[in-house]
Coordinates of C-alpha atoms in Angstrom, one line a residue:
M1 CA 40.1 11.6 26.7
K2 CA 36.7 10.4 25.7
P3 CA 38.1 7.8 23.2
I4 CA 40.4 6.3 25.8
F5 CA 37.9 6.3 28.4
R6 CA 35.3 4.8 26.0
Q7 CA 37.7 2.0 25.1
L8 CA 38.6 1.1 28.6
L9 CA 34.8 1.2 29.5
L10 CA 34.1 -1.0 26.5
G11 CA 36.8 -3.6 27.5
F12 CA 35.6 -3.9 31.1
G13 CA 32.0 -3.7 30.1
F14 CA 32.4 -6.6 27.6
S15 CA 34.0 -8.7 30.2
L16 CA 31.3 -7.9 32.7
T17 CA 28.7 -8.5 30.1
I18 CA 30.0 -12.0 29.5
V19 CA 30.0 -12.7 33.2
G20 CA 26.5 -11.3 33.4
F21 CA 25.2 -13.5 30.5
G22 CA 26.8 -16.5 32.2
A23 CA 25.1 -15.7 35.6
T24 CA 21.7 -14.9 33.7
W25 CA 21.9 -18.3 32.0
I26 CA 22.5 -20.1 35.2
N27 CA 19.7 -18.2 36.8
Y28 CA 17.4 -19.0 34.0
R29 CA 18.1 -22.7 34.3
I30 CA 17.5 -22.6 38.0
I31 CA 14.2 -20.9 37.6
Q32 CA 13.3 -23.3 34.9
R33 CA 14.0 -26.3 36.9
D34 CA 12.1 -24.9 39.9
F35 CA 9.2 -24.0 37.5
A36 CA 9.1 -27.6 36.2
R37 CA 9.3 -29.1 39.8
Q38 CA 6.5 -26.8 41.1
I39 CA 4.2 -27.8 38.2
N40 CA 4.8 -31.5 38.9
I41 CA 4.2 -31.1 42.6
R42 CA 1.0 -29.0 41.9
A43 CA -0.4 -31.4 39.4
S44 CA 0.5 -34.5 41.5
S45 CA -1.2 -33.2 44.7
I46 CA -4.3 -32.3 42.7
T47 CA -4.7 -35.8 41.1
Q48 CA -3.9 -37.5 44.3
S49 CA -6.4 -35.5 46.2
L50 CA -9.0 -36.1 43.3
K51 CA -8.3 -39.9 43.6
L52 CA -8.6 -40.1 47.2
S53 CA -11.8 -38.0 47.4
T54 CA -13.5 -39.9 44.5
E55 CA -12.7 -43.6 45.0
G56 CA -15.3 -44.2 47.7
L57 CA -17.8 -42.2 45.8
I58 CA -17.4 -44.2 42.7
E59 CA -17.7 -47.4 44.5
L60 CA -20.8 -46.5 46.3
G61 CA -22.3 -44.8 43.1
Y62 CA -22.8 -41.3 44.8
F63 CA -22.4 -39.6 41.5
P64 CA -23.8 -36.1 42.6
L65 CA -21.3 -35.9 45.3
L66 CA -18.7 -37.1 42.8
E67 CA -19.6 -34.2 40.5
R68 CA -19.4 -31.8 43.4
A69 CA -15.9 -33.1 44.3
V70 CA -14.7 -32.7 40.7
T71 CA -16.2 -29.3 40.5
N72 CA -14.5 -28.2 43.8
H73 CA -11.1 -29.4 42.4
A74 CA -11.7 -27.5 39.3
T75 CA -11.9 -24.2 41.3
L76 CA -8.4 -24.6 42.7
P77 CA -5.9 -22.0 41.5
E78 CA -4.4 -22.7 38.1
V79 CA -6.7 -25.7 37.5
K80 CA -8.4 -25.5 34.1
E81 CA -10.2 -28.9 33.9
V82 CA -10.3 -32.1 36.0
A83 CA -12.1 -35.3 34.9
I84 CA -12.7 -38.9 36.0
V85 CA -12.6 -41.4 33.1
D86 CA -13.5 -45.1 33.2
P87 CA -11.5 -47.9 31.8
N88 CA -13.2 -47.7 28.4
G89 CA -12.3 -44.0 28.0
K90 CA -15.8 -42.7 28.8
I91 CA -16.4 -39.6 31.1
I92 CA -17.7 -40.4 34.6
S93 CA -17.5 -36.8 35.6
H94 CA -16.0 -33.7 34.1
S95 CA -15.8 -30.1 35.4
L96 CA -16.8 -28.6 32.0
V97 CA -18.9 -31.3 30.5
T98 CA -22.2 -32.4 31.8
N99 CA -22.7 -35.3 29.3
T100 CA -21.4 -38.4 31.0
N101 CA -20.6 -41.5 29.1
Q102 CA -19.1 -39.2 26.4
P103 CA -15.6 -40.5 25.1
F104 CA -13.0 -38.2 26.7
I105 CA -11.0 -38.3 23.2
E106 CA -13.8 -36.4 21.7
I107 CA -13.1 -33.4 23.9
H108 CA -9.4 -33.7 23.8
P109 CA -8.1 -36.0 20.9
T110 CA -4.5 -35.0 21.6
L111 CA -4.5 -36.4 25.0
N112 CA -5.7 -40.0 23.8
G113 CA -2.2 -41.6 23.9
L114 CA -1.4 -40.2 27.4
V115 CA -4.8 -41.5 28.8
E116 CA -4.4 -44.9 27.2
T117 CA -0.8 -45.4 28.5
A118 CA -1.8 -44.6 32.0
S119 CA -4.8 -46.8 31.8
L120 CA -2.8 -49.8 30.4
T121 CA 0.4 -49.5 32.5
G122 CA -0.9 -48.2 35.7
D123 CA 1.8 -45.5 35.7
T124 CA 1.2 -41.8 36.2
Q125 CA 1.7 -40.0 32.9
S126 CA 2.2 -36.2 32.7
Q127 CA 3.0 -34.0 29.8
R128 CA 3.2 -30.3 28.8
V129 CA 1.0 -29.6 25.7
K130 CA -1.1 -26.9 24.0
L131 CA -4.9 -27.0 24.1
D132 CA -6.8 -24.4 22.2
G133 CA -3.5 -22.6 21.5
K134 CA -2.7 -22.2 25.2
P135 CA 0.0 -24.0 27.2
V136 CA -1.2 -26.5 29.8
F137 CA 0.2 -29.3 31.9
V138 CA -1.7 -32.6 31.9
E139 CA -1.3 -35.3 34.6
V140 CA -3.2 -38.6 34.4
L141 CA -3.2 -40.7 37.6
P142 CA -4.6 -44.2 37.2
F143 CA -7.0 -45.8 39.8
S144 CA -6.5 -49.3 41.2
N145 CA -6.9 -52.1 38.7
M146 CA -9.7 -53.5 41.0
M147 CA -11.6 -50.3 41.1
F148 CA -13.7 -51.0 38.0
G149 CA -13.6 -54.8 37.9
T150 CA -11.1 -55.2 35.2
D151 CA -7.4 -56.3 35.2
M152 CA -6.4 -55.0 31.8
Q153 CA -7.3 -51.3 32.0
R154 CA -7.9 -48.8 34.8
G155 CA -9.9 -45.8 35.2
V156 CA -8.0 -42.5 35.5
A157 CA -8.2 -39.1 37.2
I158 CA -7.1 -36.3 34.9
A159 CA -6.1 -32.8 36.0
I160 CA -5.3 -30.0 33.3
L161 CA -3.4 -27.0 34.8
D162 CA -3.2 -23.6 33.0
L163 CA 0.5 -22.7 32.8
E164 CA -0.1 -19.1 31.7
P165 CA -0.2 -17.8 35.4
L166 CA 2.7 -19.9 36.5
E167 CA 4.7 -18.8 33.4
K168 CA 4.1 -15.2 34.3
E169 CA 5.3 -15.7 37.8
A170 CA 8.4 -17.5 36.5
R171 CA 9.0 -14.7 34.1
K172 CA 8.6 -12.1 36.7
A173 CA 11.1 -13.9 38.9
L174 CA 13.6 -14.2 36.0
I175 CA 13.2 -10.5 35.2
V176 CA 13.7 -9.4 38.9
S177 CA 16.8 -11.7 39.3
S178 CA 18.2 -10.6 36.0
L179 CA 17.7 -6.9 36.9
A180 CA 19.6 -7.6 40.2
I181 CA 22.4 -9.1 38.2
A182 CA 22.5 -6.1 35.7
A183 CA 22.4 -3.7 38.6
S184 CA 25.4 -5.3 40.2
I185 CA 27.4 -5.3 37.0
L186 CA 26.4 -1.8 36.5
L187 CA 27.7 -0.8 40.0
V188 CA 31.0 -2.5 39.4
L189 CA 31.3 -0.8 36.0
V190 CA 30.7 2.6 37.7
M191 CA 33.3 1.9 40.4
L192 CA 35.8 0.9 37.8
S193 CA 35.0 4.1 35.8
Y194 CA 35.6 6.2 38.9
L195 CA 38.9 4.7 39.7
I196 CA 40.1 4.9 36.1
H197 CA 39.1 8.6 35.8
R198 CA 40.8 9.5 39.0
I199 CA 44.1 7.7 38.5
I200 CA 44.6 8.0 34.8
L201 CA 42.2 10.1 32.9
S202 CA 42.0 13.1 35.1
P203 CA 45.7 13.8 34.6
L204 CA 45.6 13.2 31.0
S205 CA 42.6 15.4 30.8
R206 CA 44.4 18.4 32.4
L207 CA 47.4 17.6 30.0
N208 CA 44.8 17.7 27.0
D209 CA 43.4 21.0 28.3
A210 CA 46.8 22.5 28.4
V211 CA 47.4 21.5 24.9
Y212 CA 44.2 23.1 23.7
D213 CA 44.8 26.3 25.7
S214 CA 48.3 26.5 24.1
K215 CA 46.7 26.8 20.7
T216 CA 45.1 30.1 21.5
S217 CA 47.7 31.6 24.0
G218 CA 50.8 30.3 22.1
D219 CA 52.4 29.2 25.4
F220 CA 52.3 25.7 26.9
H221 CA 51.6 25.8 30.6
F222 CA 51.0 22.4 32.6
N223 CA 50.7 22.0 36.3
A224 CA 52.4 18.6 37.1
G225 CA 51.2 18.5 40.8
E226 CA 51.6 15.0 42.0
L227 CA 51.9 13.4 38.6
N228 CA 54.2 10.5 38.1
N229 CA 57.3 10.7 35.9
E230 CA 55.7 9.2 32.8
I231 CA 53.0 11.9 32.4
T232 CA 55.5 14.7 33.3
F233 CA 58.0 13.5 30.8
L234 CA 55.1 13.4 28.1
A235 CA 54.2 16.9 29.0
Q236 CA 57.9 18.0 28.5
T237 CA 58.2 16.2 25.2
F238 CA 55.0 17.7 24.0
D239 CA 56.1 21.1 24.8
E240 CA 59.3 20.8 22.7
V241 CA 57.4 19.4 19.8
Y242 CA 54.8 22.0 19.9
Q243 CA 57.2 24.8 19.6
Q244 CA 58.6 23.2 16.4
L245 CA 55.2 22.5 14.8
A246 CA 53.3 25.7 15.8
T247 CA 54.4 27.6 12.5
Y248 CA 53.6 24.5 10.3
E249 CA 50.2 24.1 11.8
E250 CA 49.0 27.5 11.0
L251 CA 50.3 27.2 7.4
E252 CA 48.7 23.8 6.9
K253 CA 45.4 25.1 8.5
E254 CA 45.2 28.0 6.0
V255 CA 45.8 25.7 3.0
Q256 CA 43.2 23.2 4.2
Q257 CA 40.6 25.8 4.9
R258 CA 41.0 27.1 1.3
K259 CA 40.7 23.6 -0.1
E260 CA 37.7 22.9 2.1
A261 CA 35.9 26.2 1.0
E262 CA 36.4 25.4 -2.7
V263 CA 35.1 21.9 -2.3
A264 CA 32.1 23.0 -0.2
L265 CA 31.2 25.6 -2.8
R266 CA 31.0 23.1 -5.5
E267 CA 29.1 20.5 -3.4
S268 CA 26.7 23.1 -2.2
E269 CA 25.6 24.1 -5.8
S270 CA 25.0 20.4 -6.6
E271 CA 23.2 19.7 -3.5
E272 CA 20.9 22.6 -3.9
R273 CA 19.9 21.5 -7.3
K274 CA 19.3 17.9 -6.1
K275 CA 17.3 19.1 -3.0
A276 CA 15.0 21.3 -5.3
E277 CA 14.3 18.3 -7.5
A278 CA 13.8 15.9 -4.6
L279 CA 11.5 18.5 -2.8
S280 CA 9.3 18.8 -5.8
S281 CA 9.0 15.1 -6.3
A282 CA 8.4 14.5 -2.5
I283 CA 5.6 17.1 -2.4
E284 CA 3.7 15.3 -5.4
T285 CA 4.4 11.8 -3.8
L286 CA 3.1 13.1 -0.5
K287 CA 0.0 14.4 -1.7
E288 CA -0.8 11.1 -3.6
T289 CA 0.2 9.0 -0.6
Q290 CA -1.9 11.2 1.8
I291 CA -4.9 10.5 -0.1
Q292 CA -4.2 6.9 -0.6
L293 CA -3.6 6.4 3.0
I294 CA -6.9 7.9 3.9
Q295 CA -8.7 5.6 1.5
T296 CA -6.7 2.6 2.7
E297 CA -7.6 3.5 6.3
K298 CA -11.3 3.7 5.2
M299 CA -11.1 0.2 3.7
S300 CA -9.3 -1.2 6.7
S301 CA -11.9 0.3 9.1
L302 CA -14.8 -1.0 6.9
G303 CA -13.1 -4.5 6.9
Q304 CA -12.7 -4.5 10.6
M305 CA -16.5 -3.5 11.0
V306 CA -17.5 -6.1 8.6
A307 CA -15.4 -8.9 10.3
G308 CA -16.9 -7.7 13.7
L309 CA -20.4 -7.9 12.5
A310 CA -19.8 -11.2 10.8
H311 CA -18.4 -12.6 14.1
E312 CA -21.1 -11.3 16.2
I313 CA -24.0 -12.5 13.8
N314 CA -22.2 -15.9 13.2
N315 CA -23.0 -17.6 16.7
P316 CA -26.7 -16.6 17.1
V317 CA -27.5 -17.4 13.4
N318 CA -25.8 -20.9 13.7
F319 CA -27.8 -21.4 16.9
I320 CA -31.0 -20.6 15.1
H321 CA -30.2 -22.6 12.0
N322 CA -29.2 -25.6 13.9
N323 CA -32.2 -25.5 16.3
L324 CA -34.6 -25.1 13.5
V325 CA -33.9 -28.6 12.4
C326 CA -34.7 -29.9 15.8
A327 CA -37.9 -27.7 16.1
N328 CA -39.0 -29.1 12.7
Q329 CA -38.5 -32.7 14.0
Y330 CA -40.3 -32.0 17.1
L331 CA -43.3 -30.4 15.3
N332 CA -43.5 -33.3 12.9
D333 CA -43.5 -35.8 15.9
L334 CA -46.2 -33.9 17.6
I335 CA -48.3 -33.8 14.3
E336 CA -47.7 -37.6 13.8
L337 CA -48.7 -38.2 17.4
A338 CA -52.0 -36.1 17.0
T339 CA -52.7 -37.9 13.6
L340 CA -52.1 -41.2 15.3
Y341 CA -54.5 -40.3 18.1
Q342 CA -57.2 -39.4 15.6
Q343 CA -56.8 -42.6 13.8
T344 CA -56.9 -44.8 16.9
Y345 CA -59.8 -43.1 18.8
E346 CA -62.8 -42.7 16.4
E347 CA -64.8 -40.8 18.9
I348 CA -62.9 -37.6 19.8
P349 CA -64.1 -35.7 22.9
P350 CA -66.0 -32.4 21.7
E351 CA -63.5 -30.2 23.5
I352 CA -60.6 -31.6 21.6
R353 CA -62.6 -31.6 18.3
A354 CA -63.4 -28.0 18.9
K355 CA -59.8 -27.1 19.5
L356 CA -58.7 -28.9 16.4
T357 CA -61.2 -26.9 14.3
D358 CA -60.2 -23.7 16.2
I359 CA -56.5 -23.9 15.4
D360 CA -57.2 -25.5 11.8
F361 CA -55.0 -28.5 12.5
E362 CA -55.3 -29.7 8.8
F363 CA -53.8 -26.4 7.7
I364 CA -51.0 -26.7 10.2
Q365 CA -50.2 -30.3 8.9
E366 CA -50.0 -29.0 5.2
D367 CA -48.1 -25.6 6.0
A368 CA -45.6 -26.8 8.7
E369 CA -43.2 -28.5 6.3
S370 CA -43.1 -25.5 3.9
L371 CA -42.8 -23.1 6.8
F372 CA -39.8 -24.7 8.3
R373 CA -38.2 -25.1 4.8
S374 CA -38.5 -21.4 4.3
L375 CA -37.1 -20.8 7.7
L376 CA -34.1 -23.1 7.1
N377 CA -33.6 -21.4 3.6
G378 CA -33.6 -18.0 5.2
S379 CA -31.2 -18.9 8.0
G380 CA -28.9 -20.8 5.5
R381 CA -28.9 -17.6 3.4
I382 CA -27.8 -15.6 6.4
C383 CA -24.9 -18.1 7.3
E384 CA -23.7 -17.9 3.7
L385 CA -23.7 -14.1 3.8
V386 CA -21.8 -14.1 7.2
V387 CA -19.2 -16.6 5.7
S388 CA -18.8 -14.3 2.7
L389 CA -18.4 -11.3 4.8
K390 CA -15.6 -13.0 6.8
N391 CA -13.8 -14.2 3.6
F392 CA -14.0 -10.8 2.1
S393 CA -12.5 -9.0 5.2
R394 CA -10.1 -11.8 6.0
L395 CA -8.9 -9.9 9.2
D396 CA -8.5 -13.2 11.1
Q397 CA -5.7 -14.5 8.6
A398 CA -2.2 -13.7 7.9
E399 CA -1.6 -10.8 5.5
Q400 CA 0.1 -13.1 3.0
K401 CA -1.0 -16.7 2.6
D402 CA -2.3 -19.2 0.2
V403 CA -5.9 -18.7 -0.7
D404 CA -8.6 -19.9 -3.2
I405 CA -9.3 -17.1 -5.6
H406 CA -12.6 -18.4 -6.6
E407 CA -13.7 -18.2 -3.1
G408 CA -12.7 -14.6 -2.9
I409 CA -14.6 -13.8 -6.1
E410 CA -17.8 -15.6 -4.9
S411 CA -17.6 -13.7 -1.6
T412 CA -17.3 -10.4 -3.5
L413 CA -20.2 -11.3 -5.8
L414 CA -22.3 -12.3 -2.8
I415 CA -21.7 -8.9 -1.2
L416 CA -22.6 -7.2 -4.3
K417 CA -25.7 -9.3 -5.0
N418 CA -28.0 -6.3 -4.4
R419 CA -26.3 -4.2 -7.1
L420 CA -26.3 -7.0 -9.4
E421 CA -30.0 -7.7 -9.1
R422 CA -30.7 -3.9 -9.6
L423 CA -33.8 -4.1 -7.4
K424 CA -34.3 -0.3 -7.6
K425 CA -34.6 -0.7 -11.5
T426 CA -36.8 -3.7 -12.0
S427 CA -37.6 -2.5 -15.6
L428 CA -34.0 -3.3 -16.6
G429 CA -33.8 -6.7 -15.0
P430 CA -30.8 -8.2 -13.1
I431 CA -27.3 -8.1 -14.6
R432 CA -26.5 -11.6 -15.9
L433 CA -23.1 -13.2 -14.7
V434 CA -21.2 -15.5 -16.8
K435 CA -18.4 -17.4 -14.9
N436 CA -15.7 -19.2 -16.8
Y437 CA -13.6 -20.6 -14.0
G438 CA -10.5 -22.5 -14.9
E439 CA -8.6 -24.9 -12.7
L440 CA -6.4 -22.8 -10.4
P441 CA -3.9 -23.6 -7.6
L442 CA -3.9 -21.9 -4.2
V443 CA -2.5 -18.5 -4.8
N444 CA 0.1 -16.9 -2.4
C445 CA -1.2 -13.3 -2.2
Y446 CA -2.5 -10.5 0.0
A447 CA -6.1 -11.8 0.1
S448 CA -7.8 -8.9 1.8
Q449 CA -6.2 -6.3 -0.7
L450 CA -6.9 -8.7 -3.7
N451 CA -10.5 -8.7 -2.6
Q452 CA -10.5 -4.9 -2.6
V453 CA -9.2 -4.9 -6.2
L454 CA -11.9 -7.3 -7.4
M455 CA -14.6 -5.1 -5.6
N456 CA -13.3 -2.0 -7.3
L457 CA -13.4 -3.7 -10.8
L458 CA -16.7 -5.3 -10.3
L459 CA -18.2 -2.0 -9.1
N460 CA -16.9 -0.1 -12.2
A461 CA -18.4 -2.9 -14.4
I462 CA -21.8 -2.5 -12.5
D463 CA -21.6 1.3 -12.9
A464 CA -20.9 1.0 -16.6
L465 CA -24.1 -1.2 -17.0
N466 CA -26.2 1.0 -14.9
E467 CA -28.7 2.0 -17.7
K468 CA -28.3 -1.0 -20.0
A469 CA -31.1 -3.5 -20.4
A470 CA -29.4 -6.9 -21.5
A471 CA -26.4 -6.3 -19.2
I472 CA -23.7 -9.1 -19.0
I473 CA -20.6 -9.4 -16.8
M474 CA -18.3 -12.2 -17.7
I475 CA -15.7 -13.3 -15.2
T476 CA -12.8 -15.5 -16.5
T477 CA -9.9 -17.1 -14.6
E478 CA -7.0 -19.1 -16.1
H479 CA -3.6 -20.4 -15.0
L480 CA -0.9 -19.3 -17.4
D481 CA 2.2 -21.5 -18.4
N482 CA 4.5 -18.8 -16.9
G483 CA 3.2 -19.6 -13.4
Y484 CA 0.9 -16.5 -13.3
L485 CA -2.9 -16.4 -12.6
R486 CA -5.0 -14.2 -15.1
I487 CA -8.4 -12.7 -14.1
T488 CA -10.6 -11.0 -16.7
I489 CA -13.7 -9.0 -15.8
A490 CA -15.5 -8.0 -18.9
D491 CA -18.8 -6.1 -19.5
N492 CA -20.9 -5.1 -22.4
G493 CA -21.3 -1.5 -21.5
C494 CA -20.7 1.6 -23.4
G495 CA -16.9 1.3 -23.4
I496 CA -14.1 3.7 -22.8
P497 CA -12.6 6.1 -25.4
G498 CA -9.1 5.4 -26.4
D499 CA -7.8 8.8 -25.5
I500 CA -8.4 8.2 -21.7
I501 CA -7.4 4.6 -21.4
D502 CA -3.8 5.6 -20.6
T503 CA -5.0 7.8 -17.7
L504 CA -7.4 5.4 -16.1
F505 CA -4.9 4.3 -13.3
D506 CA -3.8 7.9 -12.5
P507 CA -4.7 9.2 -9.1
F508 CA -7.8 11.2 -8.9
F509 CA -8.9 10.5 -12.5
T510 CA -12.5 9.6 -12.8
T511 CA -15.3 9.7 -15.5
K512 CA -18.1 9.6 -13.0
P513 CA -20.2 12.7 -12.1
V514 CA -19.0 15.0 -9.4
G515 CA -19.7 13.6 -6.0
E516 CA -19.9 10.0 -7.1
G517 CA -16.4 8.9 -7.4
T518 CA -12.9 9.8 -5.7
G519 CA -10.7 8.7 -8.7
L520 CA -8.7 6.5 -6.3
G521 CA -10.2 3.1 -6.9
L522 CA -8.4 2.1 -10.0
S523 CA -5.2 3.9 -8.8
I524 CA -5.1 1.9 -5.6
S525 CA -5.9 -1.3 -7.4
Y526 CA -3.0 -0.7 -9.8
K527 CA -0.6 -0.2 -7.0
I528 CA -1.9 -3.3 -5.2
I529 CA -1.4 -5.5 -8.2
V530 CA 1.8 -3.9 -9.7
E531 CA 3.7 -2.9 -6.6
Q532 CA 2.6 -5.4 -3.9
H533 CA 1.9 -8.5 -6.0
K534 CA 4.6 -7.7 -8.8
G535 CA 1.8 -8.3 -11.5
Q536 CA 0.0 -6.4 -14.2
L537 CA -3.2 -4.6 -14.5
Y538 CA -4.4 -3.3 -17.8
C539 CA -7.6 -2.3 -19.8
N540 CA -8.9 -3.3 -23.2
S541 CA -12.0 -1.4 -24.4
E542 CA -14.1 -0.7 -27.5
V543 CA -16.7 2.1 -27.5
G544 CA -20.2 0.7 -27.9
V545 CA -18.9 -3.0 -27.4
G546 CA -17.6 -3.3 -23.9
T547 CA -14.6 -3.2 -21.5
N548 CA -12.2 -5.8 -20.3
F549 CA -10.2 -5.3 -17.2
I550 CA -7.2 -7.9 -17.0
L551 CA -5.0 -8.6 -13.9
E552 CA -2.1 -11.0 -13.8
I553 CA -0.3 -12.0 -10.6
P554 CA 2.2 -14.7 -9.8
C555 CA 0.7 -17.7 -8.1
Q556 CA 3.6 -17.8 -5.7
M557 CA 4.8 -14.5 -4.6
N558 CA 7.8 -15.7 -2.7
D559 CA 9.3 -17.2 -5.9
Q560 CA 8.6 -14.0 -7.7
K561 CA 10.4 -12.0 -5.0
A562 CA 13.4 -14.3 -5.1
L563 CA 13.6 -14.1 -9.0
I564 CA 13.6 -10.3 -8.8
S565 CA 16.3 -10.1 -6.1
A566 CA 18.4 -12.5 -8.1
T567 CA 17.8 -10.4 -11.3
N568 CA 18.8 -7.2 -9.5
A569 CA 21.9 -8.7 -8.0
A570 CA 23.0 -10.0 -11.4
E571 CA 22.4 -6.4 -12.9
N572 CA 24.4 -4.9 -10.1
N573 CA 27.4 -7.3 -10.7

């Protein structure tokens, strides 16, 4: 009876679902309308209150009280910012900005049209926009045209409401009401199920049980009870048919069982062979994948740590770097003032002359400029390193996007600068870099993973030049005619023997001493280039001359994926 019961339930359930969706849509429209009305009422009440409480203060020039009134309005629930702007668009008071006379459009350029329309027309303007990626509601209420002594434009009161709390409440109301509608539909469906089961399905179930029991006992027994004539007639008819078909069912069952046993035996032998082969392949793949996942997780954790450190260092370093310029100017002004004082007054009091001698004022004049130049160079170097770390990790960007390949190379080189300079082996001198960069378009790729490949290849080149005096690494980039990008990293190291070049990209293969390499760097790099970027990674080497690692990837991965899909479809057809 389950199929019949399921079909009936599906029919009634489908009908009730349509009704439920209609009720939910109507409920959504009502809540959406109420939400918009509440926002308009809330914003209007705040701007009206702000206008009434600040008009007199503006006319009397009580700006401290005006700032307090603006600040008090900003503390109201859901209020993000409030501001008073004069007819010229300059801030008179702002809840977040202390610099008055600053143009309001410098803070929120996207609101310029809204503010100008309200100022020129004298009509209240409101709009739902996004500021800093968050939804807000902005209402601009113009003051009287006589307020600032001009007929053409008016000053405005601006209120910006944070919509996130209100949207959460609206969503909560929608969810609760939708759950109530769903519960009502479920209750109706349960009641229908009960009635169907009692009136129709229960008698049919007893008839079905009698049929199944007759298969084991050989006799058909059915208790009609209070059944209607239709079900009773069905039971009688089935009893007659059953008697005729009982013999044929046994014979057919025996024949079918023999056929099934024969087919199952053949399939079992074939499946066992396939399972054995698949299991062997799966074990090897699992071992390789497990190690690669561990290495990938380490790189991901390292990238997160690098990005976090770069983010934490970025703000204080920028603060120091920017303030050093001001401090330099201040010190120069003080030195010029002291010099001017010496030139103006020939007779300097003994106490001042002694202090000038004590602090060696002439030396300060000569050394101040070089001191601040050194500080600015150092802070600038730190800023560049922070930017390089962020570019290398690229955790704040989408996984696949258009990037500047040269920027990724430069970031990787900056991180490896210490290894390239070989400070621990000063007798060998630094590794010389030769860059032959071609003109490249933006490349659509997995930037973080491509940076990992560049890091692995450059580290291998540096390790190959570890004991070489006149060491050179040459990086060449070029845009090929087939729409691919080619990056070549060449070194003049000892080279790689030809008999092991074919195994360079195998998992766990390494030529480094025990404990210095995992044998996964080139293997992971190969998978990133070939499997994820649909490109090529290969090596050319000559013993005693050097090694070239060459990678080629499509400049636009989406086009490459579409081409591969079309090719596979054509082959299948």
